[in-house]
């Protein structure tokens, strides 16, 4: 254990001189924890003591230099977290001690200074660990299924990568919206988690040689939620019924699917890309409204985040390796 892991726990009202900060010091390398000066918020920023931060597949891609939004080392990874307000500007509606979710870069740090519009109060019933991994995963699925795909009760939704941090939320939200959900994931143990999240049918991708045929045998598909890409995405696309919608979410399989656009034309299929982070500029009100609706759904017990892997901050390298192995179920969260 290095010297940084021995730092004392600080409260929401304290402002230490130094804190622990994870750093990617070269592309292709995992992060290391450094002991660096604490941030000082300017008059327009909120200072937040981070209690938990979630790892996303985008963090892996960015560290490898393969993400659409490049980062030059050294930089601090992390895209979302949760904690307590230490200090906030007047007029923001935030005060010291407020429990908030934070969507901003560099959340793998004991403390961050961020714009007020990146902070959103969380329900009292939600833990910091739940809130840390809630925004991107649930926000992506909610915006994709409700806004882009306009998923209707009784329609059939197939989720590729259904046991992943984002895929499980699509299963859960799709079920809550009244859809018939088919979850595709690897291995019986992960499929049990998918079924528990609300999937009425599951397909083991490790045992399925013809995904298109398997989906057609289950009656066909109205909406594809594709977080995998590659050949699985193409196979699911070919199983879409006329008027279907294909949601491009991510490429955990390594590359985008090759979609036959002539099928999209003949079958009136709509293809929607969904980059949740882009909505911060494209339509910030839609993004914020979606999260607020999700927090209400959580507080009412309509959605319940699956407990993923929760590790201490000092194990950030193990967390990156766990995500890289694609053996995790749900979100990987580090506690500070």
Tab-separated table of C-alpha atoms in Angstrom:
chain	number	residue	atom	x	y	z
A	1	UNK	CA	0.000	0.000	0.000
A	2	UNK	CA	1.455	3.389	-0.965
A	3	UNK	CA	1.496	6.495	1.204
A	4	UNK	CA	-1.592	7.928	-0.522
A	5	UNK	CA	-3.860	5.176	0.787
A	6	UNK	CA	-3.109	6.302	4.358
A	7	UNK	CA	-4.633	9.750	3.912
A	8	UNK	CA	-7.244	10.601	6.581
A	9	UNK	CA	-10.951	10.631	5.728
A	10	UNK	CA	-12.189	14.197	5.269
A	11	UNK	CA	-15.664	15.558	5.855
A	12	UNK	CA	-17.819	17.549	3.447
A	13	UNK	CA	-16.857	20.790	5.192
A	14	UNK	CA	-13.085	20.299	5.215
A	15	UNK	CA	-10.724	21.476	2.500
A	16	UNK	CA	-7.449	19.540	2.800
A	17	UNK	CA	-4.212	20.765	1.285
A	18	UNK	CA	-3.525	17.504	-0.511
A	19	UNK	CA	-5.724	14.675	-1.796
A	20	UNK	CA	-5.448	11.387	-3.680
A	21	UNK	CA	-5.831	11.721	-7.444
A	22	UNK	CA	-5.645	8.931	-10.039
A	23	UNK	CA	-3.534	9.728	-13.094
A	24	UNK	CA	-3.099	8.189	-16.524
A	25	UNK	CA	0.543	9.107	-17.138
A	26	UNK	CA	0.931	7.455	-20.558
A	27	UNK	CA	-1.525	6.026	-23.072
A	28	UNK	CA	-1.800	2.274	-22.816
A	29	UNK	CA	-1.050	2.272	-19.094
A	30	UNK	CA	-3.375	1.821	-16.134
A	31	UNK	CA	-3.803	4.704	-13.686
A	32	UNK	CA	-1.629	5.300	-10.653
A	33	UNK	CA	-2.639	7.169	-7.502
A	34	UNK	CA	-0.748	10.353	-6.698
A	35	UNK	CA	-0.763	12.696	-3.732
A	36	UNK	CA	-1.419	16.165	-5.212
A	37	UNK	CA	-2.705	19.588	-4.121
A	38	UNK	CA	-6.460	19.789	-3.610
A	39	UNK	CA	-8.463	21.873	-6.107
A	40	UNK	CA	-9.776	25.303	-5.204
A	41	UNK	CA	-13.108	26.229	-6.770
A	42	UNK	CA	-13.528	29.611	-8.416
A	43	UNK	CA	-16.591	31.790	-7.763
A	44	UNK	CA	-18.618	29.934	-10.412
A	45	UNK	CA	-17.733	26.347	-9.433
A	46	UNK	CA	-19.021	23.836	-6.904
A	47	UNK	CA	-16.480	22.057	-4.738
A	48	UNK	CA	-17.501	18.424	-4.148
A	49	UNK	CA	-15.985	15.814	-1.866
A	50	UNK	CA	-16.230	12.638	-3.975
A	51	UNK	CA	-17.358	9.580	-2.012
A	52	UNK	CA	-17.649	7.113	-4.915
A	53	UNK	CA	-16.766	7.121	-8.599
A	54	UNK	CA	-17.788	4.697	-11.360
A	55	UNK	CA	-15.672	3.154	-14.079
A	56	UNK	CA	-17.023	3.199	-17.638
A	57	UNK	CA	-15.872	1.463	-20.813
A	58	UNK	CA	-15.084	4.931	-22.157
A	59	UNK	CA	-12.402	5.248	-19.460
A	60	UNK	CA	-10.679	2.183	-20.900
A	61	UNK	CA	-10.885	3.453	-24.465
A	62	UNK	CA	-9.639	6.905	-23.502
A	63	UNK	CA	-6.650	5.418	-21.643
A	64	UNK	CA	-5.812	3.484	-24.817
A	65	UNK	CA	-6.142	6.559	-27.025
A	66	UNK	CA	-9.169	5.042	-28.796
A	67	UNK	CA	-11.996	7.252	-27.525
A	68	UNK	CA	-13.789	9.878	-29.644
A	69	UNK	CA	-12.856	12.538	-27.092
A	70	UNK	CA	-9.086	12.217	-26.750
A	71	UNK	CA	-7.170	13.108	-23.613
A	72	UNK	CA	-3.465	13.910	-23.475
A	73	UNK	CA	-1.560	12.386	-20.531
A	74	UNK	CA	-1.143	13.076	-17.782
A	75	UNK	CA	-4.844	13.299	-16.980
A	76	UNK	CA	-7.277	12.086	-14.342
A	77	UNK	CA	-9.798	9.460	-15.502
A	78	UNK	CA	-13.427	9.210	-14.451
A	79	UNK	CA	-16.645	10.542	-15.950
A	80	UNK	CA	-19.142	10.319	-13.096
A	81	UNK	CA	-19.229	10.186	-9.344
A	82	UNK	CA	-21.181	11.141	-6.262
A	83	UNK	CA	-20.432	12.969	-3.047
A	84	UNK	CA	-21.156	15.924	-0.816
A	85	UNK	CA	-21.010	19.617	-1.613
A	86	UNK	CA	-18.211	21.375	0.274
A	87	UNK	CA	-18.869	24.837	-1.142
A	88	UNK	CA	-21.221	26.240	-3.798
A	89	UNK	CA	-21.883	29.652	-5.371
A	90	UNK	CA	-24.984	31.554	-4.297
A	91	UNK	CA	-27.992	31.098	-6.544
A	92	UNK	CA	-27.207	27.525	-7.552
A	93	UNK	CA	-29.648	25.941	-5.121
A	94	UNK	CA	-26.774	23.951	-3.635
A	95	UNK	CA	-25.340	24.303	-0.149
A	96	UNK	CA	-22.624	22.556	1.831
A	97	UNK	CA	-23.640	19.047	2.774
A	98	UNK	CA	-25.969	18.427	-0.174
A	99	UNK	CA	-25.665	14.906	-1.569
A	100	UNK	CA	-25.147	15.119	-5.338
A	101	UNK	CA	-24.355	13.069	-8.405
A	102	UNK	CA	-21.605	14.613	-10.523
A	103	UNK	CA	-21.176	14.242	-14.267
A	104	UNK	CA	-17.800	15.759	-15.091
A	105	UNK	CA	-14.284	14.672	-16.106
A	106	UNK	CA	-11.683	13.589	-13.547
A	107	UNK	CA	-13.952	12.091	-10.871
A	108	UNK	CA	-11.287	9.616	-9.725
A	109	UNK	CA	-10.163	12.130	-7.157
A	110	UNK	CA	-11.003	12.807	-3.514
A	111	UNK	CA	-12.284	16.261	-4.438
A	112	UNK	CA	-13.343	18.068	-7.626
A	113	UNK	CA	-14.285	21.635	-8.611
A	114	UNK	CA	-17.044	21.486	-11.243
A	115	UNK	CA	-19.708	23.687	-12.892
A	116	UNK	CA	-23.039	23.770	-11.009
A	117	UNK	CA	-24.973	22.254	-13.919
A	118	UNK	CA	-22.928	19.048	-13.611
A	119	UNK	CA	-24.306	18.441	-10.110
A	120	UNK	CA	-27.739	16.965	-9.453
A	121	UNK	CA	-29.210	16.267	-5.992
A	122	UNK	CA	-29.841	12.574	-5.360
A	123	UNK	CA	-32.678	10.969	-3.367
A	124	UNK	CA	-32.065	10.244	0.304
A	125	UNK	CA	-32.799	6.593	-0.486
A	126	UNK	CA	-29.863	6.371	-2.915
A	127	UNK	CA	-26.381	5.487	-1.674
A	128	UNK	CA	-23.267	7.202	-3.008
A	129	UNK	CA	-22.206	3.899	-4.599
A	130	UNK	CA	-25.534	3.634	-6.434
A	131	UNK	CA	-25.477	7.287	-7.493
A	132	UNK	CA	-21.883	7.120	-8.748
A	133	UNK	CA	-22.700	4.536	-11.398
A	134	UNK	CA	-26.250	5.666	-12.118
A	135	UNK	CA	-26.041	8.631	-14.454
A	136	UNK	CA	-24.334	7.395	-17.618
A	137	UNK	CA	-25.735	3.856	-17.585
A	138	UNK	CA	-29.340	4.676	-16.701
A	139	UNK	CA	-29.267	8.004	-18.518
A	140	UNK	CA	-28.047	6.359	-21.727
A	141	UNK	CA	-30.758	3.697	-21.673
A	142	UNK	CA	-33.562	6.062	-20.697
A	143	UNK	CA	-32.773	8.641	-23.397
A	144	UNK	CA	-32.214	5.910	-25.995
A	145	UNK	CA	-35.376	3.941	-25.294
A	146	UNK	CA	-37.774	6.776	-24.526
A	147	UNK	CA	-36.526	9.657	-26.677
A	148	UNK	CA	-34.807	8.015	-29.643
A	149	UNK	CA	-36.571	4.653	-30.033
A	150	UNK	CA	-39.952	5.689	-28.552
A	151	UNK	CA	-40.287	2.168	-27.146
A	152	UNK	CA	-43.949	1.215	-26.644
A	153	UNK	CA	-45.602	-1.247	-24.239
A	154	UNK	CA	-45.894	-4.680	-25.809
A	155	UNK	CA	-43.000	-4.197	-28.236
A	156	UNK	CA	-40.011	-6.544	-28.213
A	157	UNK	CA	-36.635	-5.125	-27.220
A	158	UNK	CA	-33.381	-7.065	-27.569
A	159	UNK	CA	-30.393	-5.903	-25.516
A	160	UNK	CA	-26.908	-6.930	-26.669
A	161	UNK	CA	-24.349	-6.973	-23.854
A	162	UNK	CA	-27.242	-7.275	-21.436
A	163	UNK	CA	-25.109	-8.144	-18.383
A	164	UNK	CA	-22.877	-5.078	-18.711
A	165	UNK	CA	-23.189	-1.879	-16.731
A	166	UNK	CA	-25.234	-0.168	-19.458
A	167	UNK	CA	-26.997	-3.260	-20.794
A	168	UNK	CA	-28.563	-4.182	-17.467
A	169	UNK	CA	-30.142	-0.741	-17.211
A	170	UNK	CA	-31.658	-1.163	-20.686
A	171	UNK	CA	-33.191	-4.473	-19.600
A	172	UNK	CA	-34.578	-2.914	-16.436
A	173	UNK	CA	-35.911	0.272	-18.050
A	174	UNK	CA	-37.326	-1.609	-21.039
A	175	UNK	CA	-39.196	-3.912	-18.667
A	176	UNK	CA	-40.447	-0.920	-16.640
A	177	UNK	CA	-41.740	0.644	-19.892
A	178	UNK	CA	-43.832	-2.461	-20.597
A	179	UNK	CA	-41.704	-4.024	-23.336
A	180	UNK	CA	-40.944	-7.710	-23.804
A	181	UNK	CA	-37.185	-7.882	-23.244
A	182	UNK	CA	-34.727	-10.395	-24.700
A	183	UNK	CA	-31.283	-10.233	-23.086
A	184	UNK	CA	-28.136	-11.463	-24.853
A	185	UNK	CA	-25.051	-12.080	-22.697
A	186	UNK	CA	-22.287	-14.608	-22.145
A	187	UNK	CA	-22.598	-17.447	-19.613
A	188	UNK	CA	-25.417	-18.859	-17.465
A	189	UNK	CA	-24.517	-16.919	-14.312
A	190	UNK	CA	-24.659	-13.571	-16.088
A	191	UNK	CA	-27.878	-14.557	-17.822
A	192	UNK	CA	-29.489	-15.219	-14.449
A	193	UNK	CA	-28.708	-11.612	-13.479
A	194	UNK	CA	-30.204	-10.437	-16.787
A	195	UNK	CA	-33.367	-12.441	-16.181
A	196	UNK	CA	-33.643	-11.055	-12.650
A	197	UNK	CA	-33.410	-7.510	-14.097
A	198	UNK	CA	-36.577	-8.109	-16.124
A	199	UNK	CA	-35.715	-10.066	-19.291
A	200	UNK	CA	-38.475	-12.475	-20.290
A	201	UNK	CA	-36.090	-14.403	-22.548
A	202	UNK	CA	-32.296	-14.759	-22.633
A	203	UNK	CA	-29.735	-15.954	-25.175
A	204	UNK	CA	-26.247	-17.170	-24.279
A	205	UNK	CA	-23.945	-15.558	-26.854
A	206	UNK	CA	-21.281	-18.180	-26.098
A	207	UNK	CA	-23.627	-20.982	-27.154
A	208	UNK	CA	-25.555	-19.288	-29.976
A	209	UNK	CA	-24.189	-19.854	-33.495
A	210	UNK	CA	-26.943	-17.917	-35.311
A	211	UNK	CA	-28.247	-14.927	-33.375
A	212	UNK	CA	-30.478	-13.743	-36.206
A	213	UNK	CA	-32.258	-17.100	-36.361
A	214	UNK	CA	-32.545	-17.265	-32.555
A	215	UNK	CA	-34.193	-13.851	-32.434
A	216	UNK	CA	-36.542	-14.680	-35.293
A	217	UNK	CA	-37.499	-17.921	-33.521
A	218	UNK	CA	-38.491	-15.744	-30.555
A	219	UNK	CA	-40.827	-13.754	-32.806
A	220	UNK	CA	-38.568	-11.023	-34.139
A	221	UNK	CA	-37.584	-7.658	-32.709
A	222	UNK	CA	-38.949	-4.101	-32.707
A	223	UNK	CA	-35.964	-2.364	-31.069
A	224	UNK	CA	-32.302	-3.376	-30.875
A	225	UNK	CA	-30.177	-1.857	-28.103
A	226	UNK	CA	-26.636	-2.556	-29.311
A	227	UNK	CA	-23.837	-1.969	-26.819
A	228	UNK	CA	-21.634	-4.628	-28.494
A	229	UNK	CA	-21.452	-3.932	-32.228
A	230	UNK	CA	-19.462	-6.193	-34.575
A	231	UNK	CA	-21.199	-9.307	-35.937
A	232	UNK	CA	-23.712	-9.463	-33.076
A	233	UNK	CA	-25.035	-6.023	-33.968
A	234	UNK	CA	-25.430	-6.968	-37.626
A	235	UNK	CA	-27.235	-10.215	-36.754
A	236	UNK	CA	-29.686	-8.417	-34.463
A	237	UNK	CA	-30.264	-5.740	-37.104
A	238	UNK	CA	-31.299	-8.438	-39.598
A	239	UNK	CA	-33.868	-9.752	-37.103
A	240	UNK	CA	-35.701	-6.405	-36.912
A	241	UNK	CA	-39.298	-6.268	-38.026
A	242	UNK	CA	-40.472	-3.615	-40.529
A	243	UNK	CA	-40.585	-0.260	-38.777
A	244	UNK	CA	-37.961	-1.346	-36.264
A	245	UNK	CA	-35.409	0.881	-34.566
A	246	UNK	CA	-31.709	0.159	-34.114
A	247	UNK	CA	-29.908	1.938	-31.271
A	248	UNK	CA	-26.136	2.340	-31.655
A	249	UNK	CA	-24.857	2.506	-28.065
A	250	UNK	CA	-21.284	1.219	-28.095
A	251	UNK	CA	-18.755	-1.219	-29.507
A	252	UNK	CA	-17.650	-3.510	-26.688
A	253	UNK	CA	-17.122	-6.184	-29.357
A	254	UNK	CA	-14.244	-4.159	-30.782
A	255	UNK	CA	-15.729	-2.512	-33.866
A	256	UNK	CA	-19.012	-1.106	-35.194
A	257	UNK	CA	-21.457	-3.457	-36.936
A	258	UNK	CA	-21.685	-3.428	-40.727
A	259	UNK	CA	-25.368	-2.638	-41.276
A	260	UNK	CA	-27.046	-3.395	-44.623
A	261	UNK	CA	-28.624	-0.024	-45.372
A	262	UNK	CA	-30.718	-1.467	-48.170
A	263	UNK	CA	-32.593	-3.412	-45.480
A	264	UNK	CA	-33.112	-0.185	-43.542
A	265	UNK	CA	-34.651	1.357	-46.656
A	266	UNK	CA	-36.909	-1.539	-47.630
A	267	UNK	CA	-38.055	-2.308	-44.067
A	268	UNK	CA	-38.347	1.351	-42.934
A	269	UNK	CA	-35.850	0.785	-40.146
A	270	UNK	CA	-34.524	3.799	-38.235
A	271	UNK	CA	-30.911	3.837	-36.999
A	272	UNK	CA	-30.250	6.071	-33.997
A	273	UNK	CA	-26.874	6.866	-32.470
A	274	UNK	CA	-26.928	7.722	-28.778
A	275	UNK	CA	-23.924	9.350	-27.113
A	276	UNK	CA	-25.238	10.383	-23.718
A	277	UNK	CA	-22.412	12.807	-22.991
A	278	UNK	CA	-23.158	14.685	-26.205
A	279	UNK	CA	-26.571	15.687	-24.843
A	280	UNK	CA	-24.821	18.050	-22.425
A	281	UNK	CA	-24.463	20.322	-25.474
A	282	UNK	CA	-27.118	18.967	-27.835
A	283	UNK	CA	-30.036	19.179	-25.394
A	284	UNK	CA	-28.979	19.702	-21.766
A	285	UNK	CA	-32.585	20.073	-20.610
A	286	UNK	CA	-33.463	16.653	-22.027
A	287	UNK	CA	-30.470	15.122	-20.265
A	288	UNK	CA	-31.250	16.743	-16.920
A	289	UNK	CA	-34.978	16.010	-17.207
A	290	UNK	CA	-34.229	12.368	-17.989
A	291	UNK	CA	-32.068	12.019	-14.873
A	292	UNK	CA	-34.668	13.694	-12.699
A	293	UNK	CA	-37.314	11.281	-14.011
A	294	UNK	CA	-34.979	8.376	-13.302
A	295	UNK	CA	-34.377	9.538	-9.723
A	296	UNK	CA	-38.169	9.618	-9.218
A	297	UNK	CA	-38.427	6.084	-10.643
A	298	UNK	CA	-35.654	4.956	-8.292
A	299	UNK	CA	-37.275	6.557	-5.248
A	300	UNK	CA	-40.564	4.859	-6.148
A	301	UNK	CA	-38.864	1.461	-6.396
A	302	UNK	CA	-39.552	1.053	-10.135
A	303	UNK	CA	-35.856	0.581	-10.888
A	304	UNK	CA	-33.189	-0.867	-8.633
A	305	UNK	CA	-29.530	-0.797	-9.711
A	306	UNK	CA	-27.884	-4.211	-9.701
A	307	UNK	CA	-25.067	-4.374	-7.198
A	308	UNK	CA	-21.880	-4.519	-9.244
A	309	UNK	CA	-18.308	-4.710	-8.027
A	310	UNK	CA	-17.444	-2.135	-5.351
A	311	UNK	CA	-13.739	-1.705	-4.671
A	312	UNK	CA	-11.664	0.724	-2.612
A	313	UNK	CA	-9.958	3.548	-4.515
A	314	UNK	CA	-6.551	1.927	-3.939
A	315	UNK	CA	-7.616	-0.970	-6.206
A	316	UNK	CA	-8.188	1.199	-9.282
A	317	UNK	CA	-5.773	-0.876	-11.373
A	318	UNK	CA	-7.681	-4.050	-10.488
A	319	UNK	CA	-10.895	-2.248	-11.450
A	320	UNK	CA	-9.525	-1.406	-14.894
A	321	UNK	CA	-8.433	-5.016	-15.373
A	322	UNK	CA	-11.840	-6.307	-14.258
A	323	UNK	CA	-13.601	-4.133	-16.824
A	324	UNK	CA	-11.058	-5.056	-19.494
A	325	UNK	CA	-11.742	-8.769	-18.919
A	326	UNK	CA	-15.476	-8.170	-19.586
A	327	UNK	CA	-16.309	-10.475	-16.677
A	328	UNK	CA	-17.943	-7.845	-14.492
A	329	UNK	CA	-21.682	-7.715	-13.868
A	330	UNK	CA	-23.180	-4.251	-13.474
A	331	UNK	CA	-21.086	-1.149	-12.844
A	332	UNK	CA	-17.651	-1.163	-11.225
A	333	UNK	CA	-17.546	1.488	-8.513
A	334	UNK	CA	-14.592	2.742	-6.471
A	335	UNK	CA	-15.218	4.136	-3.004
A	336	UNK	CA	-13.104	7.032	-1.795
